[in-house]
N, CA and C of each residue as an Amber inpcrd file, in Angstrom:
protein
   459
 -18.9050000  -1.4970000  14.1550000 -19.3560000  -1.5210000  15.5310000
 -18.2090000  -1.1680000  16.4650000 -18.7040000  -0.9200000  17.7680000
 -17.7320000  -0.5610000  18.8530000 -16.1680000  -0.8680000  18.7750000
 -16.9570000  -2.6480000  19.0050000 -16.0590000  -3.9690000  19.2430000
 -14.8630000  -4.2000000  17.9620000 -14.8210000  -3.8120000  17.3630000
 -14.1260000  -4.0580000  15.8240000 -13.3270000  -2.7060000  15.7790000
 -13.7380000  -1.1830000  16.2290000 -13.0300000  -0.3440000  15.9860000
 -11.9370000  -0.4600000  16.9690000 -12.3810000  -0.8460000  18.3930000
 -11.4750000  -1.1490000  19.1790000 -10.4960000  -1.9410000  19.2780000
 -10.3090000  -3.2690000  18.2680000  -9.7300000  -4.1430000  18.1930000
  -8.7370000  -3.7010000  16.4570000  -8.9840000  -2.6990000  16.0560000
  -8.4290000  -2.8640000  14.8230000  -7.0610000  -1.8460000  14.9060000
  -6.0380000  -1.7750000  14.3300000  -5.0740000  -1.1030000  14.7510000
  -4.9920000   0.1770000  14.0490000  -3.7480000   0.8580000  14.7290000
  -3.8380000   2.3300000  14.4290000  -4.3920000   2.8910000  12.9460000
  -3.7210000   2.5750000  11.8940000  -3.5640000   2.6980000  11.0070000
  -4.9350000   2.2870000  10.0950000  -5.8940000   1.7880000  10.3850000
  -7.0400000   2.1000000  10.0910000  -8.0770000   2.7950000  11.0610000
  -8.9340000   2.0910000  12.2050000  -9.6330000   2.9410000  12.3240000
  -9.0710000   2.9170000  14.4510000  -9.9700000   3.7380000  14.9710000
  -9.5950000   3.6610000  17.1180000 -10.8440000   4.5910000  17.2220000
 -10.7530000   4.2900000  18.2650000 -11.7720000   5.0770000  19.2020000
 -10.8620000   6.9170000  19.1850000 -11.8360000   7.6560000  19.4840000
 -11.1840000   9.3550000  19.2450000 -10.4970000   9.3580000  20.7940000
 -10.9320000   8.6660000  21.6960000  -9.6180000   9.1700000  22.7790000
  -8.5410000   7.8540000  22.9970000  -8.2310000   6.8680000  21.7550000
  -7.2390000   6.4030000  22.1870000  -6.0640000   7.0110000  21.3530000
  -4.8490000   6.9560000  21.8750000  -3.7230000   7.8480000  22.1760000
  -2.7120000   6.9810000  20.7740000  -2.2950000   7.2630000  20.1190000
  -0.9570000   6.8310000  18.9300000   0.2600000   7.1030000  19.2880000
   1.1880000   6.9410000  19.6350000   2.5860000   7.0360000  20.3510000
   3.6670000   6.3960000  18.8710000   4.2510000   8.0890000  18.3090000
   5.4530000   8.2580000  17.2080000   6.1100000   8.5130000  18.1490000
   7.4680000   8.3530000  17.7060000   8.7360000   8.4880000  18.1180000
   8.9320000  10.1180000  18.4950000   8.1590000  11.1820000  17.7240000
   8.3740000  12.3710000  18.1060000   7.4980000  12.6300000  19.3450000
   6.7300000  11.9360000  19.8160000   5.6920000  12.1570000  20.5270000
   4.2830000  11.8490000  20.5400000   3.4930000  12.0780000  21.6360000
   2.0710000  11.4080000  21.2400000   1.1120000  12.3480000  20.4340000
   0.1960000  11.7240000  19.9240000  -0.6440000  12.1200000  19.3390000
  -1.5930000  12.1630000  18.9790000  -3.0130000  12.7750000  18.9620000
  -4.4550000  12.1170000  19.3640000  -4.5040000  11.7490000  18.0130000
  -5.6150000  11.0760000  18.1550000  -5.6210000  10.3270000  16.8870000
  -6.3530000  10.9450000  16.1950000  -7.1220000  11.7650000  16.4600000
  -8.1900000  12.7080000  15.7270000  -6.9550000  13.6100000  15.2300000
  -5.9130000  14.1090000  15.6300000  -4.9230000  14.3250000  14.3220000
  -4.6490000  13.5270000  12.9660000  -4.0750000  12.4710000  13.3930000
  -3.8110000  11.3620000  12.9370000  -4.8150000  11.2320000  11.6530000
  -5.9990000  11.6140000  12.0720000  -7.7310000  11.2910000  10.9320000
  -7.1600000  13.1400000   9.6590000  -6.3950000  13.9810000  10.5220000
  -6.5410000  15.2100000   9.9960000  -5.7180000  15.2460000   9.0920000
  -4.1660000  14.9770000   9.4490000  -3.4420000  14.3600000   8.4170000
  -3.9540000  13.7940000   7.7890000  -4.5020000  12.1580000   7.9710000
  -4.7820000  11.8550000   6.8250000  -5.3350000  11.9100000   5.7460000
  -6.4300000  12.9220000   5.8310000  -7.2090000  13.2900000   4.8320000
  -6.5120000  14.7480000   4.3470000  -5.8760000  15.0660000   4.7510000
  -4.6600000  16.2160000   4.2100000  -4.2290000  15.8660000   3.3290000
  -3.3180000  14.8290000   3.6320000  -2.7790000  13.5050000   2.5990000
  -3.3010000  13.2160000   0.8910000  -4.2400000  12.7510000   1.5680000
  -5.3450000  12.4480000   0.4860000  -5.8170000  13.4730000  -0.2360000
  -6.0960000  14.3420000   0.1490000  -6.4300000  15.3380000  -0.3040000
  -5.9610000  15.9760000  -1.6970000  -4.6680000  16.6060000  -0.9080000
  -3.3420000  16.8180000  -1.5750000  -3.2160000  15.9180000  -2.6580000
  -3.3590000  14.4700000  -2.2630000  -2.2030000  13.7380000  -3.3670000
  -3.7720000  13.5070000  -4.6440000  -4.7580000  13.5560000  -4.4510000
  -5.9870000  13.3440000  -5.3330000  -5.9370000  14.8730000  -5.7640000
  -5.8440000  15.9300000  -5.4570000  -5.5980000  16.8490000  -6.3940000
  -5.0030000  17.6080000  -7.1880000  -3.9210000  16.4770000  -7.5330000
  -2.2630000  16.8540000  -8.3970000  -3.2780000  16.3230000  -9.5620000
  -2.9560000  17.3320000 -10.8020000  -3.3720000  16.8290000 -12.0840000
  -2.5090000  15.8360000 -12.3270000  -3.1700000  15.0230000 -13.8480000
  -2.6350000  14.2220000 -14.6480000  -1.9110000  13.0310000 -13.8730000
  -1.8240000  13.1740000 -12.5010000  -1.1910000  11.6310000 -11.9730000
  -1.9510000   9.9230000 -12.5920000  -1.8950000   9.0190000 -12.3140000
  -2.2150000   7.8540000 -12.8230000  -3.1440000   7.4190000 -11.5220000
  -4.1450000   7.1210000 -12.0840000  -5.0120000   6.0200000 -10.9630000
  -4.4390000   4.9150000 -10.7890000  -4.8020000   4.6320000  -9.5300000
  -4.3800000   3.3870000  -8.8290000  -5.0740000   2.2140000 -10.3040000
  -6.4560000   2.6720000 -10.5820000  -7.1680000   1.5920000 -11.3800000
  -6.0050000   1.4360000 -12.9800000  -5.8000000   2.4150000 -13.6710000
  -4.9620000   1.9130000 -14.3130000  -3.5360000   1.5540000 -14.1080000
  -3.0270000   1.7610000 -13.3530000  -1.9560000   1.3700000 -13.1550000
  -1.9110000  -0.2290000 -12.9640000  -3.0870000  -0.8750000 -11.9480000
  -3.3920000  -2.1940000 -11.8850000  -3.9880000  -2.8640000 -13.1480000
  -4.7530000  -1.8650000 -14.1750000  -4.7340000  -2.7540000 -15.4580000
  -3.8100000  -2.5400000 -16.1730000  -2.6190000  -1.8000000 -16.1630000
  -1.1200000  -2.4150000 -16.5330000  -0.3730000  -3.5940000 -15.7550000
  -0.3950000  -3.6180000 -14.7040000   0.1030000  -5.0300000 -13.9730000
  -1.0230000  -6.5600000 -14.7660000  -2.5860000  -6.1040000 -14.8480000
  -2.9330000  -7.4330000 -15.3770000  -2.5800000  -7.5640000 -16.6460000
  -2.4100000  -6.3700000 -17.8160000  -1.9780000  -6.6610000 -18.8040000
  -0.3570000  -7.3730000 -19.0870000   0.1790000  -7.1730000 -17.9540000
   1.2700000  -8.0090000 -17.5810000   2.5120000  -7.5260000 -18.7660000
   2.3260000  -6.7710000 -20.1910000   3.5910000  -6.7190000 -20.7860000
   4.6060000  -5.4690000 -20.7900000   4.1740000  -4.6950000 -19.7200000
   5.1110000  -3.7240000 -19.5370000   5.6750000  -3.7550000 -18.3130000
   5.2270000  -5.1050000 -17.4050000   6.1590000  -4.8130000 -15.6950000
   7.3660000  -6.1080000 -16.3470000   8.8280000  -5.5390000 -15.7310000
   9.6370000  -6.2460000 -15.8770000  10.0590000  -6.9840000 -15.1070000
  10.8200000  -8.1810000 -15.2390000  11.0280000  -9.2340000 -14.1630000
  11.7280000  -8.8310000 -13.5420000  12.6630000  -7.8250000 -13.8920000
  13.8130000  -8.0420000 -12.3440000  13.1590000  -6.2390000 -11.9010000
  11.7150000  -5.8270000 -11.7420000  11.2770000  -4.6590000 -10.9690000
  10.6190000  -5.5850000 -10.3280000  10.1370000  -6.9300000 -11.0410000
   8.8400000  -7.7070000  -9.8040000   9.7540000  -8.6430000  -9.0620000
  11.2220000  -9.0870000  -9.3080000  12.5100000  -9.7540000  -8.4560000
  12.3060000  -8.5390000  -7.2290000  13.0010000  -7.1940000  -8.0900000
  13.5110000  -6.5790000  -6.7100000  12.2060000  -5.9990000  -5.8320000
  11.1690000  -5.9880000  -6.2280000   9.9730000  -5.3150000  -5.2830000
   9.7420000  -6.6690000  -4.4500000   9.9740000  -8.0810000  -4.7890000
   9.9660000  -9.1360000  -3.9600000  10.6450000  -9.0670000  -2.7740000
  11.9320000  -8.7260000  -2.9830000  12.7130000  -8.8350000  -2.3180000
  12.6120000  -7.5080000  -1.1580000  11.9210000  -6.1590000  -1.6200000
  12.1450000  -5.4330000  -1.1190000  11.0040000  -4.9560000   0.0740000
  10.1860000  -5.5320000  -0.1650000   8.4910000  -5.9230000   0.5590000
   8.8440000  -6.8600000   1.7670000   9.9940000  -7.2400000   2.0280000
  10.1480000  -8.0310000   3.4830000  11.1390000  -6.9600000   4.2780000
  11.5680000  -6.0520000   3.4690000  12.6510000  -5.4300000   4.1660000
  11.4650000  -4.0390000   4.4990000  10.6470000  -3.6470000   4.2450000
   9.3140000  -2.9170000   4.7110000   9.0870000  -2.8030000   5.8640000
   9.7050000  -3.0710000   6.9260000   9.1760000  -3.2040000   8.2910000
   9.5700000  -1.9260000   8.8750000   9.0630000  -0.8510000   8.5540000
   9.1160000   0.3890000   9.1000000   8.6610000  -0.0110000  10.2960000
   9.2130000   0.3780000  11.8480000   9.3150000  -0.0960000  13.1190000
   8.5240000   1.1430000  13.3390000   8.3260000   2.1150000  13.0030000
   7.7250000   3.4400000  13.7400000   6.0920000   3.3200000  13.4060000
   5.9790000   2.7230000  12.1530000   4.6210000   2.2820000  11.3770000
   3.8580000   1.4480000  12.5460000   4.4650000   0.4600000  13.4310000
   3.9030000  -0.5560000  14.0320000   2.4350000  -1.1820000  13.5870000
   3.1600000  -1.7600000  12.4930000   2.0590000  -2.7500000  12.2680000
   1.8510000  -4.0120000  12.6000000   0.7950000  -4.5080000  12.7490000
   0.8260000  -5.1240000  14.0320000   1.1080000  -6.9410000  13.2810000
   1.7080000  -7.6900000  14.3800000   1.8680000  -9.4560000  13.3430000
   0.5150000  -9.6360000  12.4300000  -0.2880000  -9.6330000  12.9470000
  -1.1630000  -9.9730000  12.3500000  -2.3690000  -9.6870000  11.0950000
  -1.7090000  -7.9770000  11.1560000  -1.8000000  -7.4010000   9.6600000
  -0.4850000  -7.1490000   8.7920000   0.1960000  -7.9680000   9.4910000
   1.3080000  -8.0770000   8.3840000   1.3670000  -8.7990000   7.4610000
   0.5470000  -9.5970000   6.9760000   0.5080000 -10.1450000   5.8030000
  -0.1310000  -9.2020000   4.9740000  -1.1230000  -9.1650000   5.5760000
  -2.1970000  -7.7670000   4.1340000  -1.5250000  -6.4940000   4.0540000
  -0.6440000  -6.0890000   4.9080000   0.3300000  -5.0370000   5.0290000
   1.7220000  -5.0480000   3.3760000   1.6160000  -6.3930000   3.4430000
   2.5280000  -6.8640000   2.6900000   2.2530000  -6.9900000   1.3750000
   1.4260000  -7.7510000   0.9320000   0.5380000  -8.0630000  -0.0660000
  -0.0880000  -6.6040000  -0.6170000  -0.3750000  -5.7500000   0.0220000
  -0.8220000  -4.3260000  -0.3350000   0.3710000  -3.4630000  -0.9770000
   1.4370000  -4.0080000  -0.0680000   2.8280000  -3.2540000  -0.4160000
   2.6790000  -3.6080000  -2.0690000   3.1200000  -5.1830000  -1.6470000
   3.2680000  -5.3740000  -3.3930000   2.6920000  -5.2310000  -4.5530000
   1.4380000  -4.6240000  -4.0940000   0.4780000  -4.3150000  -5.5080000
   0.4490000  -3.0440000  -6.1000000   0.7090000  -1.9630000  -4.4380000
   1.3800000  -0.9230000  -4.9850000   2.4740000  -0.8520000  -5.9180000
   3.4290000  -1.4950000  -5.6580000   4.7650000  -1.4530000  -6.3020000
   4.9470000  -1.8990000  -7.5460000   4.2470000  -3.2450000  -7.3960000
   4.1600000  -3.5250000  -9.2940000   3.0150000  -2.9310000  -9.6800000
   1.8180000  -2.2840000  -9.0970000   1.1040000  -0.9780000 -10.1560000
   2.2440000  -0.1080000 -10.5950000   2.6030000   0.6980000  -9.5450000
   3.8300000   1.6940000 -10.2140000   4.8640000   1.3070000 -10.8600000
   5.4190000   0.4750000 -11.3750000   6.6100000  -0.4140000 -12.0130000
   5.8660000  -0.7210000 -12.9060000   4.5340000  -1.1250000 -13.5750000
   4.1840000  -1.3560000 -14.6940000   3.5150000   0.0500000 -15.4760000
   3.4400000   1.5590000 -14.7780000   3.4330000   2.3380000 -15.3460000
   5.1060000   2.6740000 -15.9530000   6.2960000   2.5010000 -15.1680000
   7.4790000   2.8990000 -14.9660000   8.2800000   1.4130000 -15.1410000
   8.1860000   0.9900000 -16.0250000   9.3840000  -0.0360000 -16.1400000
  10.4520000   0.0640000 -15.9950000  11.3610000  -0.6480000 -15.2030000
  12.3380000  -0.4190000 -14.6990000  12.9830000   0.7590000 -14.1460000
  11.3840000   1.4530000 -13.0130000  11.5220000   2.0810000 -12.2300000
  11.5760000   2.1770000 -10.7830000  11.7830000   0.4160000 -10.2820000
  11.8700000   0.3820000  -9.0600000  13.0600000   0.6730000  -8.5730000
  13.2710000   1.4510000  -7.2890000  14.4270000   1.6530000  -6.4520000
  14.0770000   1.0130000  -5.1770000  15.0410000   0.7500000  -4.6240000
  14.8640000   0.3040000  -3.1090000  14.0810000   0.8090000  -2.0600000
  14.3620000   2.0910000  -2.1940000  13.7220000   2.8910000  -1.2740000
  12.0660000   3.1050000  -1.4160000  11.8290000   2.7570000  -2.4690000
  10.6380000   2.7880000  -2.9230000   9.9160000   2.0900000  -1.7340000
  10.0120000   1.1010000  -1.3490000   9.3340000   0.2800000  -0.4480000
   8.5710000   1.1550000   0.9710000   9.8150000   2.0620000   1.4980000
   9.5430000   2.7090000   2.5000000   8.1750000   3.6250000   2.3840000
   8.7810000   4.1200000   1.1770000   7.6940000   5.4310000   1.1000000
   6.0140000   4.7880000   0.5460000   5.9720000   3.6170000  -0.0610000
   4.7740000   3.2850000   0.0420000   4.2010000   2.7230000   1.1410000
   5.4060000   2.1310000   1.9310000   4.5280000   1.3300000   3.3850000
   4.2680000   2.6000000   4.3240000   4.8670000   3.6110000   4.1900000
   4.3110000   5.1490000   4.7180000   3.2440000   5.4260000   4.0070000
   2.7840000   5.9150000   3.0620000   1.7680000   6.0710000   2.1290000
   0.2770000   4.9980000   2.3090000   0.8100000   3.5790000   2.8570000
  -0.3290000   2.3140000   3.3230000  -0.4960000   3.4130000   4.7430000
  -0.1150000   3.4880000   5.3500000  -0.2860000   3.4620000   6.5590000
  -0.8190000   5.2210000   6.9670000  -0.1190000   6.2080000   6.1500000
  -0.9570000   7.6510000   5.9790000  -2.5020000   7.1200000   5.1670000
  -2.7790000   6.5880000   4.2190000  -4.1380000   6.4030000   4.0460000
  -4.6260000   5.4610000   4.9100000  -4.6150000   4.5960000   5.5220000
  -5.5660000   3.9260000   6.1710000  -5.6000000   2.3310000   5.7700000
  -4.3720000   2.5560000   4.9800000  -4.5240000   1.2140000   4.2310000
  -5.6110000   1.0540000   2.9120000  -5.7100000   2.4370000   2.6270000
  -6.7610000   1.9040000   1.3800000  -6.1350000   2.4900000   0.4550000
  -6.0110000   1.1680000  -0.8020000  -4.9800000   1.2660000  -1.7190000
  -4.7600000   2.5400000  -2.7270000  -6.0670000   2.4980000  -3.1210000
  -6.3020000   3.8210000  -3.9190000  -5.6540000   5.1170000  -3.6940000
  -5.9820000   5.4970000  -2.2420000  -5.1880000   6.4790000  -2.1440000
  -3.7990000   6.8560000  -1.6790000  -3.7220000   5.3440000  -0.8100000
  -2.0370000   5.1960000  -1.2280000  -0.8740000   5.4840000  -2.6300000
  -2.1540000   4.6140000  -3.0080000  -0.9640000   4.9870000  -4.5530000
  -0.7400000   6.3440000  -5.0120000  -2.0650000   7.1630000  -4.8670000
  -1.9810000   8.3750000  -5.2030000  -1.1860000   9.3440000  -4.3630000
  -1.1890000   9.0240000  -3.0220000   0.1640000   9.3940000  -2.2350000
   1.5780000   9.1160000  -2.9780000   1.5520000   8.2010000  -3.0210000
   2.9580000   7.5740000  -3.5600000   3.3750000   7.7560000  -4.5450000
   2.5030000   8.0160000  -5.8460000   2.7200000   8.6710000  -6.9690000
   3.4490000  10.1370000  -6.7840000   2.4320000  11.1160000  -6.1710000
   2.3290000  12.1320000  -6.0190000   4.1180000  12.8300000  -5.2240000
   4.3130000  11.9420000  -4.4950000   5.7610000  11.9960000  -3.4120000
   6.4850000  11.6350000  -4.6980000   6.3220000  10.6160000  -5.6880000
   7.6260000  10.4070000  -6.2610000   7.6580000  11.3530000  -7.6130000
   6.6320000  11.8520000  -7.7680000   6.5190000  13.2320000  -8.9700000
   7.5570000  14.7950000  -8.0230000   7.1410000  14.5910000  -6.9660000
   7.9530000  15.4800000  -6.0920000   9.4360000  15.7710000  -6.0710000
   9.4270000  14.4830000  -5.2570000  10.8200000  14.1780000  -4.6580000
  11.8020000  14.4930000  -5.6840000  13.1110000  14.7500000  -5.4680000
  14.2450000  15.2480000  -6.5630000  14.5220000  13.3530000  -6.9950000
  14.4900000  12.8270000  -8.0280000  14.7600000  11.6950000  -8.3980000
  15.9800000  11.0310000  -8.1640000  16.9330000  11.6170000  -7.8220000
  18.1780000  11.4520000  -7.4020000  17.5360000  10.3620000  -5.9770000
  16.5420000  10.7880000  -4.7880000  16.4020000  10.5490000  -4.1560000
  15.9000000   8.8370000  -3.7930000  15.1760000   8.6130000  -5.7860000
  14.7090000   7.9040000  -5.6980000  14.6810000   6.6320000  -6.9350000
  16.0070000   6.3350000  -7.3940000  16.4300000   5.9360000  -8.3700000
  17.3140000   5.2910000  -8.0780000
């Protein structure tokens, strides 16, 4: 309804003429919808990547995530506060909690593949999808199949 789109923050859903303000400048948000399904797009049509779904039935199977990738993704899920993201107090808990499921999905495909930086690029990846996990991950996958590993190790 109206009342709920209006009240919910950027990063999921707004009304088409309210305004998003990045650091490079403003931006309608009906961009914002264009990217994101760019995003998505893109990162759902890289072959052979891993679903979000198995990757999370490696985290419940629990014997391939290691303790010190689920130590340091602990630790590294408070330091997440991308300031440009502005997410707001009050979705910062589910902001958080989302972080971390991303991170130990991908760490229980990749054991003892968390890096620090990792954090950033998935709370970018929450916040380019809409907050919906699925295709976050597949963002996030997709960026770290990319990226030169140096970048991200």
């Amino acid at each position: 309804d109206m009342q709920s789109t209006r009240e919910a923050p950027w990063y999921i859903c707004r009304r088409e003429d309210d305004r998003v303000h990045l650091d490079a400048g403003e931006v309608a948000f009906h961009q914002v919808i264009e990217y994101r399904n760019r995003w998505v797009s893109w990162a759902q049509a890289e072959p052979g990547l891993p679903t979000y779904e198995q990757a999370r039935a490696a985290v419940d199977c629990g014997d391939r995530l290691l303790r010190t990738d689920a130590e340091r993704i602990e630790q590294g899920v408070t330091l997440a506060s991308v300031l440009s993201l502005r997410v707001e107090a009050e979705h910062w808990p589910a902001h958080v909690k989302a972080l971390r499921s991303l991170l130990l999905a991908w760490c229980a495909l990749h054991p003892g593949g968390y890096a620090k930086e990792m954090n950033f690029l998935a709370a970018v990846a929450l916040a380019v999808s809409g907050h919906d996990e699925d295709s976050a991950f597949s963002i996030f996958a997709l960026l770290l199949r990319r990226l030169p590993t140096e970048l991200h190790v």
